[in-house]
Short mmCIF file of C-alpha atoms and ligand atoms in Angstrom, two decimals:
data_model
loop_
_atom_site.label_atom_id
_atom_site.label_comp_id
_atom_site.label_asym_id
_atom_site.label_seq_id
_atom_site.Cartn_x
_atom_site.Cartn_y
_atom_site.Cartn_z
CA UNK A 1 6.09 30.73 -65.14
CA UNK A 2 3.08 29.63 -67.43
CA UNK A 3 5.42 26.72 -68.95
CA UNK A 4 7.34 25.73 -65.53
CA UNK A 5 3.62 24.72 -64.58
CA UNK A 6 2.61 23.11 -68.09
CA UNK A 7 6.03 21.41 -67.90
CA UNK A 8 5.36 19.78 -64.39
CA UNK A 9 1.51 19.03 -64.96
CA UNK A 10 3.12 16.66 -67.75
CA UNK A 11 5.97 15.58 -65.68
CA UNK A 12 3.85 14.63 -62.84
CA UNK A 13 0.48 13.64 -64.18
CA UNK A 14 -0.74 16.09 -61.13
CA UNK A 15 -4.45 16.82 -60.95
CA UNK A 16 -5.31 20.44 -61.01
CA UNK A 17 -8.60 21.80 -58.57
CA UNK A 18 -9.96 25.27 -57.80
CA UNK A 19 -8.77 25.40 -54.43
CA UNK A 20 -6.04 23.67 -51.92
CA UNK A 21 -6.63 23.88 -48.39
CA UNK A 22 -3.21 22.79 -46.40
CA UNK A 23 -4.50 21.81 -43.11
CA UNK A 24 -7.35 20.01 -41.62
CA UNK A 25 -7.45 22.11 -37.98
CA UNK A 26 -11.00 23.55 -37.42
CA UNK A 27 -9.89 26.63 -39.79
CA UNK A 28 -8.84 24.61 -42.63
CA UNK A 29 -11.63 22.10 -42.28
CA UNK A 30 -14.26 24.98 -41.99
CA UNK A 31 -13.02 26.68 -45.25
CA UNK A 32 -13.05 23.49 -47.16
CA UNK A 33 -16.55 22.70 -46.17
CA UNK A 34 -17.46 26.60 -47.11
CA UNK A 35 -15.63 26.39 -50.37
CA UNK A 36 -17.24 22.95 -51.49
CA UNK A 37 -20.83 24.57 -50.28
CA UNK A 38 -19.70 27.51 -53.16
CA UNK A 39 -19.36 24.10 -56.20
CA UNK A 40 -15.51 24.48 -56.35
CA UNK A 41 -13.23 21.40 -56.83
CA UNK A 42 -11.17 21.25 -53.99
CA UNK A 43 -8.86 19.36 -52.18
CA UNK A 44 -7.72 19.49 -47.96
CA UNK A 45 -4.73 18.18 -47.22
CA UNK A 46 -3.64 17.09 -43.82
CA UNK A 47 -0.14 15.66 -42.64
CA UNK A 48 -2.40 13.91 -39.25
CA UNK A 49 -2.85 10.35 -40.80
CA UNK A 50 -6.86 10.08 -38.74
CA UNK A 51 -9.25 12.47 -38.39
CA UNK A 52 -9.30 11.21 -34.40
CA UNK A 53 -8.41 14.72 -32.35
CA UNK A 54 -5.26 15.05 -30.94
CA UNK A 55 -4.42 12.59 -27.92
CA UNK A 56 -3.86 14.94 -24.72
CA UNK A 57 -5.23 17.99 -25.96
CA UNK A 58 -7.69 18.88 -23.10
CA UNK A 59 -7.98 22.18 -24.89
CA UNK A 60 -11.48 23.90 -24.02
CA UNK A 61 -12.92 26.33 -26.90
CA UNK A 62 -14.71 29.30 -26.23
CA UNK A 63 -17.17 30.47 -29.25
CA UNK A 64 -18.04 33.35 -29.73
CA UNK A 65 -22.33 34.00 -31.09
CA UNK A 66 -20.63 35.07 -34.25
CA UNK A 67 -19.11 31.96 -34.66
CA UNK A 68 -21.55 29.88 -34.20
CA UNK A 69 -23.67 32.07 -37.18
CA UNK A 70 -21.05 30.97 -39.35
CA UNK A 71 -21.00 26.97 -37.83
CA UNK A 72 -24.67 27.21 -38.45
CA UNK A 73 -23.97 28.11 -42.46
CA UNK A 74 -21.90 25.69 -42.39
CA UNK A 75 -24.56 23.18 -41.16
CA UNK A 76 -22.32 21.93 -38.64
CA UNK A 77 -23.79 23.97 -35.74
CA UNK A 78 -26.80 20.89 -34.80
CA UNK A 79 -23.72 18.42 -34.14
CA UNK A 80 -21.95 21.42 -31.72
CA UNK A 81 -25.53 21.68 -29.85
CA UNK A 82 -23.89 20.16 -26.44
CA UNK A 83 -21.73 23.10 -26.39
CA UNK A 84 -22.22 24.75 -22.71
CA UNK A 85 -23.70 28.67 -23.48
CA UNK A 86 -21.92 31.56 -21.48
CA UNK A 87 -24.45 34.14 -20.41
CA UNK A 88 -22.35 36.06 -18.37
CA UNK A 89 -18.63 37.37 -18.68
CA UNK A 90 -17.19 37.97 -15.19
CA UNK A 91 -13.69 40.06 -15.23
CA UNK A 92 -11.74 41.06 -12.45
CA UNK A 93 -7.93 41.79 -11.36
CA UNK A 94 -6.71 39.47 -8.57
CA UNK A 95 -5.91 41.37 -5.26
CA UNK A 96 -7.33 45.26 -7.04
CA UNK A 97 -10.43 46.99 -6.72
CA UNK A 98 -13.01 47.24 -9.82
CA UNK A 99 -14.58 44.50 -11.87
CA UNK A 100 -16.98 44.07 -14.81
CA UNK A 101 -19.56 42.18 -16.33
CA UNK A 102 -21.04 41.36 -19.67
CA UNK A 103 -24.29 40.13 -20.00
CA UNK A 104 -25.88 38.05 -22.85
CA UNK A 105 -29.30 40.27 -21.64
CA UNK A 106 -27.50 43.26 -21.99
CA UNK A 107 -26.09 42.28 -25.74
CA UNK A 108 -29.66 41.07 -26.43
CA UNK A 109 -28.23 37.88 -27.86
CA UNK A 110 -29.70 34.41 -26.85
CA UNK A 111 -25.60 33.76 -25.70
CA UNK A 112 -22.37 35.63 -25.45
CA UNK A 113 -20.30 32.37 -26.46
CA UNK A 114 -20.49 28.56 -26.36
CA UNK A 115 -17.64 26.58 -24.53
CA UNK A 116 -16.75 23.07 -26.06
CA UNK A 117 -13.44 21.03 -26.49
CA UNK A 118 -11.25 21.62 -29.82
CA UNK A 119 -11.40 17.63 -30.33
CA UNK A 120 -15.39 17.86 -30.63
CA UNK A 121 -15.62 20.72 -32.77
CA UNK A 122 -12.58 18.95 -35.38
CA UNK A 123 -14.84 15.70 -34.91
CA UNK A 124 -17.94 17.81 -36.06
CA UNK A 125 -16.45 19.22 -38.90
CA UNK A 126 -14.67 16.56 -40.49
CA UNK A 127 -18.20 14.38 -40.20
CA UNK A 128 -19.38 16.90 -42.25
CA UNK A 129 -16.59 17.11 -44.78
CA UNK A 130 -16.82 13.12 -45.04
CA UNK A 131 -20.70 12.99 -45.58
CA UNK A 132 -20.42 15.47 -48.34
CA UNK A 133 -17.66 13.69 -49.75
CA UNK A 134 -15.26 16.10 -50.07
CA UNK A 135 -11.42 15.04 -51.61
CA UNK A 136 -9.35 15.06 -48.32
CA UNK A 137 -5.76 13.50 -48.54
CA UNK A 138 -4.74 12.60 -44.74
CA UNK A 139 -0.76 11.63 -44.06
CA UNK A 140 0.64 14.04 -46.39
CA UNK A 141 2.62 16.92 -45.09
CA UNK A 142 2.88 19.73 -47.54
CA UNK A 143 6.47 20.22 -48.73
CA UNK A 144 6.72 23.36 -50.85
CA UNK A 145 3.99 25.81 -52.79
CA UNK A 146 5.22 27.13 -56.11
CA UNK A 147 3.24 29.98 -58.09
CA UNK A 148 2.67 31.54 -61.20
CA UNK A 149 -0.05 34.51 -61.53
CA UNK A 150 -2.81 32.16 -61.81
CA UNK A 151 -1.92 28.67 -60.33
CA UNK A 152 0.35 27.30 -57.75
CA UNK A 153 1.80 24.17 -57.78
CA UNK A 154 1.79 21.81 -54.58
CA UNK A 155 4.30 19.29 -53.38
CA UNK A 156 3.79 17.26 -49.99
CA UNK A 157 5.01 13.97 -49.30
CA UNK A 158 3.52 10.61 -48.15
CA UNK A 159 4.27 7.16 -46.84
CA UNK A 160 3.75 6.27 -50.21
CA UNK A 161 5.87 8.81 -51.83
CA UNK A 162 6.16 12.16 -52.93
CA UNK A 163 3.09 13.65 -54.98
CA UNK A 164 2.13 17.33 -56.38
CA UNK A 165 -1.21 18.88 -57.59
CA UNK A 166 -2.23 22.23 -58.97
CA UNK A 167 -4.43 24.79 -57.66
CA UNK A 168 -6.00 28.33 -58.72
CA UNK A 169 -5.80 29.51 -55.28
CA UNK A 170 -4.25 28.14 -52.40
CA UNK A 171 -6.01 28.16 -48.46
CA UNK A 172 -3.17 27.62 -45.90
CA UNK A 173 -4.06 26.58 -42.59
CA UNK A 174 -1.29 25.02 -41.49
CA UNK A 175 -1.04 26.58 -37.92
CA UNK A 176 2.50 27.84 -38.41
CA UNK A 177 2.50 29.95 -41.99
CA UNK A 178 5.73 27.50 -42.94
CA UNK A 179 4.44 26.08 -45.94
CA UNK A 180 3.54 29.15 -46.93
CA UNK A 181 7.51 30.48 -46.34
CA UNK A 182 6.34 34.43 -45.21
CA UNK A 183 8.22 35.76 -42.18
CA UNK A 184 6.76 35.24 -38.95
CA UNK A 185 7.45 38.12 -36.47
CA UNK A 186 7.25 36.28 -32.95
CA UNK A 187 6.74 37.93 -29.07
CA UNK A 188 7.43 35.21 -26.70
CA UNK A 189 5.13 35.66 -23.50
CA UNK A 190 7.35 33.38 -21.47
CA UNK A 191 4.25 31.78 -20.82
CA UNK A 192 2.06 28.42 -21.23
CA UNK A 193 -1.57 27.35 -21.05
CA UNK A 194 -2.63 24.73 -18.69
CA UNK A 195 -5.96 23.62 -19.38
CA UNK A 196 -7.75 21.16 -17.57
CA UNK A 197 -11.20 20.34 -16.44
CA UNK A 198 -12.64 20.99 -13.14
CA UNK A 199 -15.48 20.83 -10.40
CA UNK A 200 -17.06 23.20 -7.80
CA UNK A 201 -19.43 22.38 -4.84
CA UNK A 202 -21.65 24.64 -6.77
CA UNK A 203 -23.30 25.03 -10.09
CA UNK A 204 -21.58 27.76 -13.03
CA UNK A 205 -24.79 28.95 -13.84
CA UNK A 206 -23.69 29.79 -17.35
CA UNK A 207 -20.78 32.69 -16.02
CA UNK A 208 -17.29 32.73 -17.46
CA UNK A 209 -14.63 34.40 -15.28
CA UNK A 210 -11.69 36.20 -16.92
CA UNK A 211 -9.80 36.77 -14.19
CA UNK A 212 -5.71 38.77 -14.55
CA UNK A 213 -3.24 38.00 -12.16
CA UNK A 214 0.37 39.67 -12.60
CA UNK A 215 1.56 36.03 -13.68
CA UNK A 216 -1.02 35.97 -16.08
CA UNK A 217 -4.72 35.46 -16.82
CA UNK A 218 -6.87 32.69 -15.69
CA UNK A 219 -9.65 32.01 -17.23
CA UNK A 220 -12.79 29.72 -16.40
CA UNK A 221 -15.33 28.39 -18.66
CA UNK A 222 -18.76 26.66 -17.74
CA UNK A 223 -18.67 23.81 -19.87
CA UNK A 224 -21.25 20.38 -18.76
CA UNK A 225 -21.78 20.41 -15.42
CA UNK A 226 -17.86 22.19 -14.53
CA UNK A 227 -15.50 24.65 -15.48
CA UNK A 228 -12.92 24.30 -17.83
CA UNK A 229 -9.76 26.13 -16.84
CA UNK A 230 -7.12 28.28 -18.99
CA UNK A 231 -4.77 28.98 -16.35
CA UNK A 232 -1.68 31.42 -18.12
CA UNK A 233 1.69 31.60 -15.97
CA UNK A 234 5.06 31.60 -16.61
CA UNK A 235 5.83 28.19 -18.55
CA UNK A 236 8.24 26.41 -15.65
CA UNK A 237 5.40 27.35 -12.95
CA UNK A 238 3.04 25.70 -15.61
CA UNK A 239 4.95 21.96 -16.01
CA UNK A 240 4.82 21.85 -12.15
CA UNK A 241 0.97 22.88 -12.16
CA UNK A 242 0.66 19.67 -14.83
CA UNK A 243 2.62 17.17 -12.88
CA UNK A 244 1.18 18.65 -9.09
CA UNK A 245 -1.09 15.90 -7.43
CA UNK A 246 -4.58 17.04 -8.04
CA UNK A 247 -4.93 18.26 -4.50
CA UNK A 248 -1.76 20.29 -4.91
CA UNK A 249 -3.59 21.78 -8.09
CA UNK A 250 -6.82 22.90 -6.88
CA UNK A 251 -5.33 24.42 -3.74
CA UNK A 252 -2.81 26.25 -5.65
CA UNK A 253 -6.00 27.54 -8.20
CA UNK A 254 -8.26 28.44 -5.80
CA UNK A 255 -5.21 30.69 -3.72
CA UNK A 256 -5.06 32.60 -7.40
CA UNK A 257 -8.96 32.71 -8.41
CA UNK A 258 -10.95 32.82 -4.94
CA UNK A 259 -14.19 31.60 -3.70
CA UNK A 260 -16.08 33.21 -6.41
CA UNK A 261 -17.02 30.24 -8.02
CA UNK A 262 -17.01 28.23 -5.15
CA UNK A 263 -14.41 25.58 -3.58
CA UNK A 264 -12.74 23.49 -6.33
CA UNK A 265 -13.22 19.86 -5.95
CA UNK A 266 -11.88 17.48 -8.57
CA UNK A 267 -9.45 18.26 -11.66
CA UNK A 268 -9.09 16.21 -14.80
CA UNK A 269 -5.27 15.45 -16.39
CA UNK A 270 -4.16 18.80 -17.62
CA UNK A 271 -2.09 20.03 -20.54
CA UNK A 272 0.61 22.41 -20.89
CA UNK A 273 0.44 25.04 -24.15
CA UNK A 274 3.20 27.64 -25.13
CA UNK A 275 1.51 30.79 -25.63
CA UNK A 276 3.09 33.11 -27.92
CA UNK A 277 1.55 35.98 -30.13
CA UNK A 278 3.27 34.76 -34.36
CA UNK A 279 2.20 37.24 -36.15
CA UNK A 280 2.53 36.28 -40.50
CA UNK A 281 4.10 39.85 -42.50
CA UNK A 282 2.00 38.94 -45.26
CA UNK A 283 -1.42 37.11 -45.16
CA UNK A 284 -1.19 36.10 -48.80
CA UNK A 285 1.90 34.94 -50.91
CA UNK A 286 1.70 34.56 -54.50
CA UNK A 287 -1.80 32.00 -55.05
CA UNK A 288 -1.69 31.54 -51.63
CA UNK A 289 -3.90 33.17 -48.32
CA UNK A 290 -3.08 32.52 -45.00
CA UNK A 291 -6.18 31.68 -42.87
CA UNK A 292 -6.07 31.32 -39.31
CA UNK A 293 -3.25 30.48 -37.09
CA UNK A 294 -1.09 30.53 -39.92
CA UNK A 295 -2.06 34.56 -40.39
CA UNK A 296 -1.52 35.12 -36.50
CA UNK A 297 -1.58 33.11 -33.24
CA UNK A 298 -3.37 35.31 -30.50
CA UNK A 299 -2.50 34.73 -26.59
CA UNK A 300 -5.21 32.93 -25.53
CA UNK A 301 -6.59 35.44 -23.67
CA UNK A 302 -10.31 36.59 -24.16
CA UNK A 303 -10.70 33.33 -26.45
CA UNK A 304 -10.15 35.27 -30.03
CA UNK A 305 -7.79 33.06 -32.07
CA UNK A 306 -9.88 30.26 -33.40
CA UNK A 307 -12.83 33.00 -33.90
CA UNK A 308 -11.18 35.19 -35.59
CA UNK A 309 -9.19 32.36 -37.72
CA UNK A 310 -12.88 31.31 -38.85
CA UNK A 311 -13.80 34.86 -39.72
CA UNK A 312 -10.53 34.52 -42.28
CA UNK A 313 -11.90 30.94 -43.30
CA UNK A 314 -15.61 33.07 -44.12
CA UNK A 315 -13.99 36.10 -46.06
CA UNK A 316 -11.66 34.03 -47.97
CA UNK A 317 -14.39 31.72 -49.32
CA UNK A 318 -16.90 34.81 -49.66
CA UNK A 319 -13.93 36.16 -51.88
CA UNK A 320 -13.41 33.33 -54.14
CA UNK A 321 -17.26 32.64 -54.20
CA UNK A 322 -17.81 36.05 -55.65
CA UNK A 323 -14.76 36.72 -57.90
CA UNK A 324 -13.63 33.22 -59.35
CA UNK A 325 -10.51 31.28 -57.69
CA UNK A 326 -8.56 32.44 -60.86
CA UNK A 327 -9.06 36.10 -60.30
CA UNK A 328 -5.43 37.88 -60.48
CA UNK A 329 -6.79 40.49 -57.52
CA UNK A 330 -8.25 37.78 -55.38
CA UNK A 331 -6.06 37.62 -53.14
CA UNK A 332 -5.32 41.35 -52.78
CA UNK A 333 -8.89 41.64 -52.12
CA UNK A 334 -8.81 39.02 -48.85
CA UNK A 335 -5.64 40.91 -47.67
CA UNK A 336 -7.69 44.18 -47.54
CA UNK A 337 -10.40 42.68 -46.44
CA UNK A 338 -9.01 41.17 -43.33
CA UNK A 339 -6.49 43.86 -42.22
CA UNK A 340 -9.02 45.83 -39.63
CA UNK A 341 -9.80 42.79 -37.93
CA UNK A 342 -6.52 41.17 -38.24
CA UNK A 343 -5.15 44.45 -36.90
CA UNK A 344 -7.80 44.61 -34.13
CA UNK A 345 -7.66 41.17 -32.38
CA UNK A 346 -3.74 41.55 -32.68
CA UNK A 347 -3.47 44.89 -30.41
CA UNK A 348 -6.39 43.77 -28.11
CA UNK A 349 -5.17 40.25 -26.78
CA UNK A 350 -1.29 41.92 -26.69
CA UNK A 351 -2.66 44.88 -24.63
CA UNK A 352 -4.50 42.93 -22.55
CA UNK A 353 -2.01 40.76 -21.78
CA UNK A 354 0.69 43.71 -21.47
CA UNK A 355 -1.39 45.97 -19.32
CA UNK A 356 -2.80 43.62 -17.09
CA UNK A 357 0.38 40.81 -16.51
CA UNK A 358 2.14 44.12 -14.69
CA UNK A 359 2.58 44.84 -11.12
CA UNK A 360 3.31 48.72 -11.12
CA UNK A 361 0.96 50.59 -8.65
CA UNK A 362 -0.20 53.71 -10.78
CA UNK A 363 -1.26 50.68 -13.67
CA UNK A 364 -3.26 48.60 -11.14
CA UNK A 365 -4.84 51.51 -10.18
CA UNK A 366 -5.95 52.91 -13.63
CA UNK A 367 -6.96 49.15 -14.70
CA UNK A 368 -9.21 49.52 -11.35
CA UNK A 369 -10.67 52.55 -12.86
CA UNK A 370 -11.36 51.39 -16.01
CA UNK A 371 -12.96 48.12 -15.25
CA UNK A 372 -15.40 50.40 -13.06
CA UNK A 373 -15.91 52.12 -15.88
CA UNK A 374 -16.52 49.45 -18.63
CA UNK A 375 -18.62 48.02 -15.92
CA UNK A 376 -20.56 51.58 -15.64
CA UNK A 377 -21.08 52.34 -19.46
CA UNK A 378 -23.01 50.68 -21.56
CA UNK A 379 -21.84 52.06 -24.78
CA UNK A 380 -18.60 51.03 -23.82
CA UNK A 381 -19.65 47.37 -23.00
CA UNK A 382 -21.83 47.00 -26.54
CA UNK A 383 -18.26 48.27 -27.58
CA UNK A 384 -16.30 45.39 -26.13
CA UNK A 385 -19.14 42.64 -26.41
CA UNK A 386 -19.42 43.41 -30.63
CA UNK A 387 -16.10 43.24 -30.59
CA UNK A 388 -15.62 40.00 -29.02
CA UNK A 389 -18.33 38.37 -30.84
CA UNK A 390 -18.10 40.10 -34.43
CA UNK A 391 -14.48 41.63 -34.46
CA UNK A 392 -13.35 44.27 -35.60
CA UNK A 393 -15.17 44.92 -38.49
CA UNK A 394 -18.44 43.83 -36.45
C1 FAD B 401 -4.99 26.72 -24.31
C2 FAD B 401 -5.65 27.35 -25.49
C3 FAD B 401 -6.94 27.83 -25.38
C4 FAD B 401 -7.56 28.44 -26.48
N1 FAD B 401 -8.83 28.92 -26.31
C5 FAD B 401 -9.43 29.51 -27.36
C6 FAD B 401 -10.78 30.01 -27.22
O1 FAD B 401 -11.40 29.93 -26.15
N2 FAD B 401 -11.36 30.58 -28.30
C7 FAD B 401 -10.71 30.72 -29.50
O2 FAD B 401 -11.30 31.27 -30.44
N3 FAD B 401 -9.45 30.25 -29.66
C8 FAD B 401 -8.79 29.65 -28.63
N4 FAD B 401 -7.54 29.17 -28.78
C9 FAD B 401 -6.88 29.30 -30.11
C10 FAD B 401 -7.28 28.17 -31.07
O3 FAD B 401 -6.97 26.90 -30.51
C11 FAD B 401 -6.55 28.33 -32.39
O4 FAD B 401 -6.68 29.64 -32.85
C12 FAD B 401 -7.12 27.36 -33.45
O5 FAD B 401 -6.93 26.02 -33.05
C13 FAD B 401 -6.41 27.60 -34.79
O6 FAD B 401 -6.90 26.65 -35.72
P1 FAD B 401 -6.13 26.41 -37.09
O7 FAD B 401 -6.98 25.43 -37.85
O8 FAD B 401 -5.77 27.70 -37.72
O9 FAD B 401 -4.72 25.74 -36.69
P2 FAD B 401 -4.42 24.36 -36.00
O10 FAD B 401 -5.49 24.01 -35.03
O11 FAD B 401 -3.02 24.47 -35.50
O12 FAD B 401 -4.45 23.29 -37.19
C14 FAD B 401 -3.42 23.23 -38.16
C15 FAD B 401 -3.54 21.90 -38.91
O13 FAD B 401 -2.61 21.89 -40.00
C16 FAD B 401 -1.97 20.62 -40.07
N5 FAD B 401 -0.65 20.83 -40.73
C17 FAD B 401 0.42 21.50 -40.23
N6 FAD B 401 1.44 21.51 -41.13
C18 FAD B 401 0.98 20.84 -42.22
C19 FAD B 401 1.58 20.52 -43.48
N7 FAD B 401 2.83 20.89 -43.80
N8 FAD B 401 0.84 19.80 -44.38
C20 FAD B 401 -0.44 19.41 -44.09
N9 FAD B 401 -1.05 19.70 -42.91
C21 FAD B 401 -0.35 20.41 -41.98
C22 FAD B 401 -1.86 20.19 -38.61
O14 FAD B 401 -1.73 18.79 -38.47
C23 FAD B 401 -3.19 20.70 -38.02
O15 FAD B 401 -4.23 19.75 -38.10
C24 FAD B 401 -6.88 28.57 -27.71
C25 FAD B 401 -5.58 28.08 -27.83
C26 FAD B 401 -4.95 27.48 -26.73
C27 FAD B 401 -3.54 26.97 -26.88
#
């Protein structure tokens, strides 16, 4: 292995750094910027040719306090500072008894999670990683990852040409784990995402509403002066919710969430997302680790994925920062390291969305019950809120 990768450093006059990050999403981009912070040479690569966010993508983000520690070590945090603050978590079960809520008061935290589009937060962060100057090669779509014990060796291919560099350690946040080439066990929800922005003859007063319906949940963010929506349901009912004529749209939302928040009275173009829960075998690979959506894409629900991708994009860099990129038990170290959490966010979002997408009697009435409950115990609501903010390990 040592002299396949002196062979090819010869072969393709490739440049050799500490680290490769594959993917420039708000995981990849956060891990190069932490990585940099640490003095490491390294080098994001990104098949999107612009750092512009994706056209269509009304995609709302929901932050949890924990996150925005680590966006504030990252020093991007004073660019995010429009972000809309949720001081309240509102959950209920359409048409059941038994609701709870989660305060920020309660959690004794200034917020329980910011709410702010996935274009602005990419925008923030790859500001940052061009004012620090850090080696970013846009347009080229990673090909293949080779590795010895110690290095890996990177192809990708541009519009100029193929090219190849070398790395001690490998971050891949490509989104999909396919670079990487580790199995990918998949549970297709039958579902999609709309989100879309919209307005209420009435203020949110910072209050988030996780609402379940048996189609799915619906969620609704405060973000500026509206909500944004994350509206789950079974992907054909979701195209005809994205082509409906606004009016046809906030009638048919406001059937499925109620007056709670007030009448609905203007909706932005939406967008349709497949939701499905990819879950990687392995979160490392030879020199390689697998940070965030590339280690597991969460449903949606309760707003965990890109948190808990960042929280891999943290530990990974904390590894390498304390142990050297070349050190042969690296990577074993992040896949320990991660498992609880990993583990954690997996079962919660899938249970969630198991127990609560289900229409048998005896269910509803024990999901009843144990809203009333959460909503009664406030052990078991520091319980939930820690784990929402910090994870598993929080
Ligand atoms: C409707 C919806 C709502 C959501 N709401 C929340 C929420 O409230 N809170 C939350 O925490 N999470 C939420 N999520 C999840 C969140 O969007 C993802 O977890 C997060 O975007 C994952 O970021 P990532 O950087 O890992 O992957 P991605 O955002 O998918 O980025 C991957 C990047 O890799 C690049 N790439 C891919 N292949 C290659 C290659 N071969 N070579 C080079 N580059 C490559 C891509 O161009 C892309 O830029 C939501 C998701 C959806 C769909």
């Amino acid at each position: 292995m040592t002299e396949l990768r002196t062979e090819l450093r010869t072969e393709l006059g490739t440049e050799q750094f500490d680290c490769v990050v594959i993917g420039g999403g708000p995981v990849g981009a956060a891990a190069a910027l932490e990585l940099d912070a640490a003095g490491l040479r390294v080098l994001l690569i990104e098949s999107r040719e612009t750092a512009a966010p994706i056209a269509g993508d009304t995609r709302p983000l929901a932050l949890s306090y924990g996150s925005r520690l680590i966006l504030e070590r990252l020093g991007v945090w004073d660019a995010l500072a429009a972000a809309t603050p949720i001081e309240r978590i509102h959950i209920s079960h359409r048409g059941r008894f038994g609701r709870a809520v989660l305060t920020a008061a309660e959690a004794e935290l200034p917020a329980l999670g910011y709410v702010l589009d996935y274009g602005t937060l990419t925008t923030a962060l790859d500001d940052a990683i061009a004012s620090r100057g850090l080696r970013t090669l846009r347009g080229a779509r990673v090909t293949s990852i080779a590795h010895d014990r110690t290095s890996a060796r990177i192809e990708f291919a541009t519009a100029q040409g193929p090219g190849a560099c070398f790395a001690s350690v490998v971050a891949v946040a490509d989104g999909t784990a396919d670079t990487a080439g580790v199995e990918v066990r998949v549970v297709d929800y039958g579902q999609s995402a709309v989100s879309a922005r919209v307005e209420t003859d009435r203020g949110h007063s910072r209050t988030a509403y996780e609402r379940f319906t048996s189609e799915g949940p619906l969620a609704l963010l405060p973000h500026g002066g509206g909500y944004a929506v994350v509206w789950t349901t079974p992907a054909e009912h979701a195209q005809r919710m994205c082509d409906a004529t606004p009016a046809a749209f906030l009638a048919e939302l406001q059937e499925r969430f109620g007056e709670r928040a007030g009448r609905f009275t203007a909706v932005s173009a939406r967008a349709a997302h497949r939701v499905a829960l990819r879950v990687a075998e392995r979160t490392t690979s030879g020199r390689a680790a697998l940070i965030g959506n590339s280690a597991q894409a969460l449903h949606p629900v309760a707003g965990q994925g890109f948190n808990l991708g960042l929280r891999d994009a943290w530990e990974l860099a904390g590894e390498i920062r304390k142990r050297g990129p070349g050190d042969e038990a690296l990577l074993l170290a992040y896949g320990a390291r991660r498992r609880i959490d990993r583990t954690g966010a997996v079962a919660f979002t899938h249970a969630l969305v198991k127990v609560f997408s289900n229409d048998w009697l005896p269910l509803g009435l024990a999901r009843g019950a144990g809203l009333t409950l959460l909503d009664s115990l406030p052990p078991a609501k520091n319980f939930v809120v820690r784990r929402m903010i910090f994870g598993s390990r929080g």
